[in-house]
mmCIF file of C-alpha atoms and ligand atoms in Angstrom:
data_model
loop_
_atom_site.group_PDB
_atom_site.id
_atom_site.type_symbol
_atom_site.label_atom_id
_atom_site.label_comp_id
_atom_site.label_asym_id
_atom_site.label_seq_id
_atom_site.Cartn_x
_atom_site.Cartn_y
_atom_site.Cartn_z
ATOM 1 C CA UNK A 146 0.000 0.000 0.000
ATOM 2 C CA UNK A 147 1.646 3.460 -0.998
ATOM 3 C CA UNK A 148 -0.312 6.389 -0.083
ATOM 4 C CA UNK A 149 1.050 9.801 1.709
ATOM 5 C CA UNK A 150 3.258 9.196 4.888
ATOM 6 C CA UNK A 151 -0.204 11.076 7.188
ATOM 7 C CA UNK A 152 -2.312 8.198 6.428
ATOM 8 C CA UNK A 153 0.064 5.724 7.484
ATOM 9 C CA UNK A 154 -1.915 5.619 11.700
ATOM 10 C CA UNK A 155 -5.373 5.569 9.922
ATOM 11 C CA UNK A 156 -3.752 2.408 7.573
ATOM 12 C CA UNK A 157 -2.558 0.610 10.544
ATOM 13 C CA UNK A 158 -5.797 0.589 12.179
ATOM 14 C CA UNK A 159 -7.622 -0.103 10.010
ATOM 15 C CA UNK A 160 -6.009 -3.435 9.112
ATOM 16 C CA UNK A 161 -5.866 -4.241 12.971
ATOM 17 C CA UNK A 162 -9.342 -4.204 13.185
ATOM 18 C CA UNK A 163 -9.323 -6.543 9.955
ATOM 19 C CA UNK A 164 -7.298 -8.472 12.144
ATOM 20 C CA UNK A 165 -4.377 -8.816 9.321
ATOM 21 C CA UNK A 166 -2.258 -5.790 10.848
ATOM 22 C CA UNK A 167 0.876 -7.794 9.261
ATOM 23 C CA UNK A 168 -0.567 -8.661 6.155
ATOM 24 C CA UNK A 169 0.098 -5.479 4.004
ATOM 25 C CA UNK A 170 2.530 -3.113 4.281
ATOM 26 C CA UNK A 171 2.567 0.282 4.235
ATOM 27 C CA UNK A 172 5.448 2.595 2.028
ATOM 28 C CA UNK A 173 4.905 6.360 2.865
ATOM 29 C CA UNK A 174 5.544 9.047 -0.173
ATOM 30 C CA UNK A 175 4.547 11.323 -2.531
ATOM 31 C CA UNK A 176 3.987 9.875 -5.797
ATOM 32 C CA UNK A 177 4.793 13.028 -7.415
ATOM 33 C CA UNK A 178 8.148 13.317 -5.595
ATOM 34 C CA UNK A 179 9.166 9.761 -4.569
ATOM 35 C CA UNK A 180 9.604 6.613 -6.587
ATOM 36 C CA UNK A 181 7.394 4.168 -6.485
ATOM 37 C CA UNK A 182 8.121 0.768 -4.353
ATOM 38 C CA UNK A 183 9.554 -1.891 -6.819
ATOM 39 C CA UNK A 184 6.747 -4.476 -7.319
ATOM 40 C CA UNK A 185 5.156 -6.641 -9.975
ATOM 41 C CA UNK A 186 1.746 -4.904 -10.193
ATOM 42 C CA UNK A 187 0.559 -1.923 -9.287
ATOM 43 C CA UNK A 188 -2.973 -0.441 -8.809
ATOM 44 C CA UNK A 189 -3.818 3.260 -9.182
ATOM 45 C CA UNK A 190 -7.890 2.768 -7.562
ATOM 46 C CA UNK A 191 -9.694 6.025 -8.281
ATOM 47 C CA UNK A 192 -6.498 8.147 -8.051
ATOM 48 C CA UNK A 193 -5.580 9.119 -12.232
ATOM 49 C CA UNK A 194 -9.136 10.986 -12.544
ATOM 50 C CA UNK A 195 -8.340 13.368 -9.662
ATOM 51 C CA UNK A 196 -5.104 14.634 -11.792
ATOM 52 C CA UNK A 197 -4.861 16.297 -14.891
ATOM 53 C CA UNK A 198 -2.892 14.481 -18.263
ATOM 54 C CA UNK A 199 0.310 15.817 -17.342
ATOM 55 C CA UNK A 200 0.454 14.515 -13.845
ATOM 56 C CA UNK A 201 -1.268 11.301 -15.306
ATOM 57 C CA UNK A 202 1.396 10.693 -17.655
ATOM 58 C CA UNK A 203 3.678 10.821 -14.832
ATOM 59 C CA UNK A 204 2.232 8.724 -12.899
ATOM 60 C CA UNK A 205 2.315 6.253 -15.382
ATOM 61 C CA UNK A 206 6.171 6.670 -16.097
ATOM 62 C CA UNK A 207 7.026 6.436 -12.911
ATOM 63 C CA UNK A 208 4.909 3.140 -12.320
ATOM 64 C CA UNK A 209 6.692 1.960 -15.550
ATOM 65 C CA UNK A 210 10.162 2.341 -13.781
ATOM 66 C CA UNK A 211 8.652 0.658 -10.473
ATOM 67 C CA UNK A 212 7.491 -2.515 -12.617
ATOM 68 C CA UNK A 213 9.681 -5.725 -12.699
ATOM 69 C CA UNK A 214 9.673 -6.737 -16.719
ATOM 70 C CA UNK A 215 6.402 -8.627 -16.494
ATOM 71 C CA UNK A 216 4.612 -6.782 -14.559
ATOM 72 C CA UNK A 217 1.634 -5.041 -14.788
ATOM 73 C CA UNK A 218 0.274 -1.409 -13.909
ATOM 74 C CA UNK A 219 -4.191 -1.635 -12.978
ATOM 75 C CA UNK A 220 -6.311 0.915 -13.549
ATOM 76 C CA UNK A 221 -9.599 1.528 -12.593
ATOM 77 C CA UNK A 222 -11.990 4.335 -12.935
ATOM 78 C CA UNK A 223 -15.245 5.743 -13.328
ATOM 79 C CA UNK A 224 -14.581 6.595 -17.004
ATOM 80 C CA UNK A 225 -16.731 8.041 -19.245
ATOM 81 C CA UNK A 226 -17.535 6.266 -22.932
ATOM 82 C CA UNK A 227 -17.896 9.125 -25.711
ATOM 83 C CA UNK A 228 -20.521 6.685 -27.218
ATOM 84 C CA UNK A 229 -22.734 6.228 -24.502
ATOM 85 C CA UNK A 230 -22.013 8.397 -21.633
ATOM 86 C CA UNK A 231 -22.792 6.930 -18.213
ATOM 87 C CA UNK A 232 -24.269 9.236 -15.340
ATOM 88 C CA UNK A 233 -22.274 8.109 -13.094
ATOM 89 C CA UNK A 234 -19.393 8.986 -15.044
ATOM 90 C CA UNK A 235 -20.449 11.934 -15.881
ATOM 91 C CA UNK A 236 -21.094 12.936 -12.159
ATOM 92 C CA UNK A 237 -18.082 11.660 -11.114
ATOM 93 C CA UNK A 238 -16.247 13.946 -13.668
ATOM 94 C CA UNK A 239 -18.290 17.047 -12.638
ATOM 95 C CA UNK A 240 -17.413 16.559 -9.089
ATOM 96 C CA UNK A 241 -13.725 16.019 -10.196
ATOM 97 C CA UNK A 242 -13.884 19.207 -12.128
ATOM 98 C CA UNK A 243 -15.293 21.004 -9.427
ATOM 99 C CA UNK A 244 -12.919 19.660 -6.256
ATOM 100 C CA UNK A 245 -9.773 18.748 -7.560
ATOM 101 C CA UNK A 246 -6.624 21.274 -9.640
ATOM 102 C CA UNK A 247 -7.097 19.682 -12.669
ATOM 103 C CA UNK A 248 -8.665 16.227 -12.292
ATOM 104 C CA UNK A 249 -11.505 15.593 -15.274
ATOM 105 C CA UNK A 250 -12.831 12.753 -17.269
ATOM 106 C CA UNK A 251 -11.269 10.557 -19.135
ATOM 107 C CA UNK A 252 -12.133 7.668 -21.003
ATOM 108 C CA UNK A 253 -10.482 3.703 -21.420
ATOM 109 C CA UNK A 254 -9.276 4.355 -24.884
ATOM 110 C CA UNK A 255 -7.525 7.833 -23.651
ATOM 111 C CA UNK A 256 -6.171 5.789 -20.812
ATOM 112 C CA UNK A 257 -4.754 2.829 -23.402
ATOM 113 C CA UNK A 258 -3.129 5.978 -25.421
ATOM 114 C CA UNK A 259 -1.180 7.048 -22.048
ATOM 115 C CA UNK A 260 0.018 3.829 -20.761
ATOM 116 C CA UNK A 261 1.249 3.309 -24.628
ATOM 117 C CA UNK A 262 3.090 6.531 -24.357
ATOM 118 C CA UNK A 263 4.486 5.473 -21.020
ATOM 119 C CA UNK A 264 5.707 2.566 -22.647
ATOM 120 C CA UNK A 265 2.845 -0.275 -21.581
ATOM 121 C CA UNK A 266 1.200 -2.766 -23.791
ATOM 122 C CA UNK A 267 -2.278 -2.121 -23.202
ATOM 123 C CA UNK A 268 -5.003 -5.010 -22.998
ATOM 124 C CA UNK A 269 -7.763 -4.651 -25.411
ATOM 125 C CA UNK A 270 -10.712 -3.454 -24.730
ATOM 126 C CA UNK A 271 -12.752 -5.650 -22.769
ATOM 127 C CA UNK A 272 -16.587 -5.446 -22.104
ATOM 128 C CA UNK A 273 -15.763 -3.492 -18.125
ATOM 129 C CA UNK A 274 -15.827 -0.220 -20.777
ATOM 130 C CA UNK A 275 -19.508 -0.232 -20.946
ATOM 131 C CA UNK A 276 -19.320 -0.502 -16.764
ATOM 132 C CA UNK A 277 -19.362 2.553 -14.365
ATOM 133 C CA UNK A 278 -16.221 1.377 -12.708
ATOM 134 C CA UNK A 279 -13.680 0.503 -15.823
ATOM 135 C CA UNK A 280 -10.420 -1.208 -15.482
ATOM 136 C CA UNK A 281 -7.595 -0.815 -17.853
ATOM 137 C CA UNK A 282 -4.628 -3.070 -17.534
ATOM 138 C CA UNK A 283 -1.315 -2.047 -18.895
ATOM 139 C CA UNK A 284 1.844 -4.886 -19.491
ATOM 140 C CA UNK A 285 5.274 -4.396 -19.627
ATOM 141 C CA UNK A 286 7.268 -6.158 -21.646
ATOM 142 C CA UNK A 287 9.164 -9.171 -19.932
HETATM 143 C C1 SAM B 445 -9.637 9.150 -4.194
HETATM 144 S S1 SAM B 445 -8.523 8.307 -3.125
HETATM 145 C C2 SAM B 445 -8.571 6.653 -3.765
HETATM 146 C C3 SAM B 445 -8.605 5.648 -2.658
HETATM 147 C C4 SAM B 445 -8.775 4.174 -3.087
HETATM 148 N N1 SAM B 445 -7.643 3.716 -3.926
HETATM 149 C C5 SAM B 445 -10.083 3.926 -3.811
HETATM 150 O O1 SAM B 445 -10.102 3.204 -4.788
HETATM 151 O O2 SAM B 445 -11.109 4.434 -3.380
HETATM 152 C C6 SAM B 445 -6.949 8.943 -3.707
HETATM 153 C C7 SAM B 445 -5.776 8.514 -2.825
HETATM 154 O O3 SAM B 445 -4.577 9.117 -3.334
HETATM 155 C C8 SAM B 445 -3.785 9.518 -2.224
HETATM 156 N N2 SAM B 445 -2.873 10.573 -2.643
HETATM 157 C C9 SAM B 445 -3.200 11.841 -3.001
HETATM 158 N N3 SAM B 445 -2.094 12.539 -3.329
HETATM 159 C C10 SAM B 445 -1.048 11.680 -3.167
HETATM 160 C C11 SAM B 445 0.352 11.818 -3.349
HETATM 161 N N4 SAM B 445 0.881 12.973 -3.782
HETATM 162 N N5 SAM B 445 1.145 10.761 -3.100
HETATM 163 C C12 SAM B 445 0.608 9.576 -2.685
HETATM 164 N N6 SAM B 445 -0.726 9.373 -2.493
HETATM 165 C C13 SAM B 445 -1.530 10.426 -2.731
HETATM 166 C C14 SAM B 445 -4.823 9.992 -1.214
HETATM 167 O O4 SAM B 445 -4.291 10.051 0.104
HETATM 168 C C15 SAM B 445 -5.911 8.947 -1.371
HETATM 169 O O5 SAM B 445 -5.721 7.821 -0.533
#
């Protein structure tokens, strides 16, 4: 689990009271400053959508230099399908727009395009597009 070095307390309680408090561990940082813990996958969870494309991008390059050859970076989001936009998407976005310095919408096929640019092979689309929550898987090469 990497998240900022404040939520480290709130982390460790909250997997006592799972009653794994060994089971995970924690690496404090700023993913903007620090690298990223060496690993073979990696999951940015609702975190891409509150940034805009530059600090997406890197993001990305950064997990691409954290990733053991064969590994793989996970992304999910609520994002939005040009074709048939959801409303939760489309909430989600507005709320993004509205809280956040730069986070917006995005959708799967913008997110394949960055984690090509970042060097990735990106799965193909799958049918979790159509879905509120989408995940987008990105390889690197072994
Ligand atoms: C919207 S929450 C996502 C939480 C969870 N992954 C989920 O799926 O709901 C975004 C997370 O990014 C963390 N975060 C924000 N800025 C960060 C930074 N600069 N470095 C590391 N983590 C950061 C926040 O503390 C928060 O836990």
């Amino acid at each position: 689990m990497f998240d900022l070095p404040a939520l480290e307390s709130s982390f460790s309680k909250h997997m006592a009271a799972l009653g794994a408090p060994d089971s995970i561990s924690f690496h404090g940082g700023d993913f903007f400053t620090d690298p990223l813990p060496e690993a073979d996958a990696l999951v940015f969870g609702h975190v891409l959508h509150n940034w805009n494309t530059e600090a997406r991008k890197h993001l990305l390059s950064n997990a691409y230099q954290a990733l053991r050859p064969g590994g793989a970076v996970y992304i999910y989001d609520p994002m939005t399908n040009d074709e048939n936009p959801r409303l939760h998407s489309v909430l989600t976005s507005l709320n993004m727009l509205v809280w956040t310095a730069g986070g917006h919408r995005y959708t799967a096929e913008e997110c394949r395009a960055l984690l090509t640019e970042a060097g990735f092979r990106p799965d193909p689309p799958d049918p979790s597009d159509a879905h509120d929550e989408v995940l987008v898987i990105g390889r690197k090469e072994r």
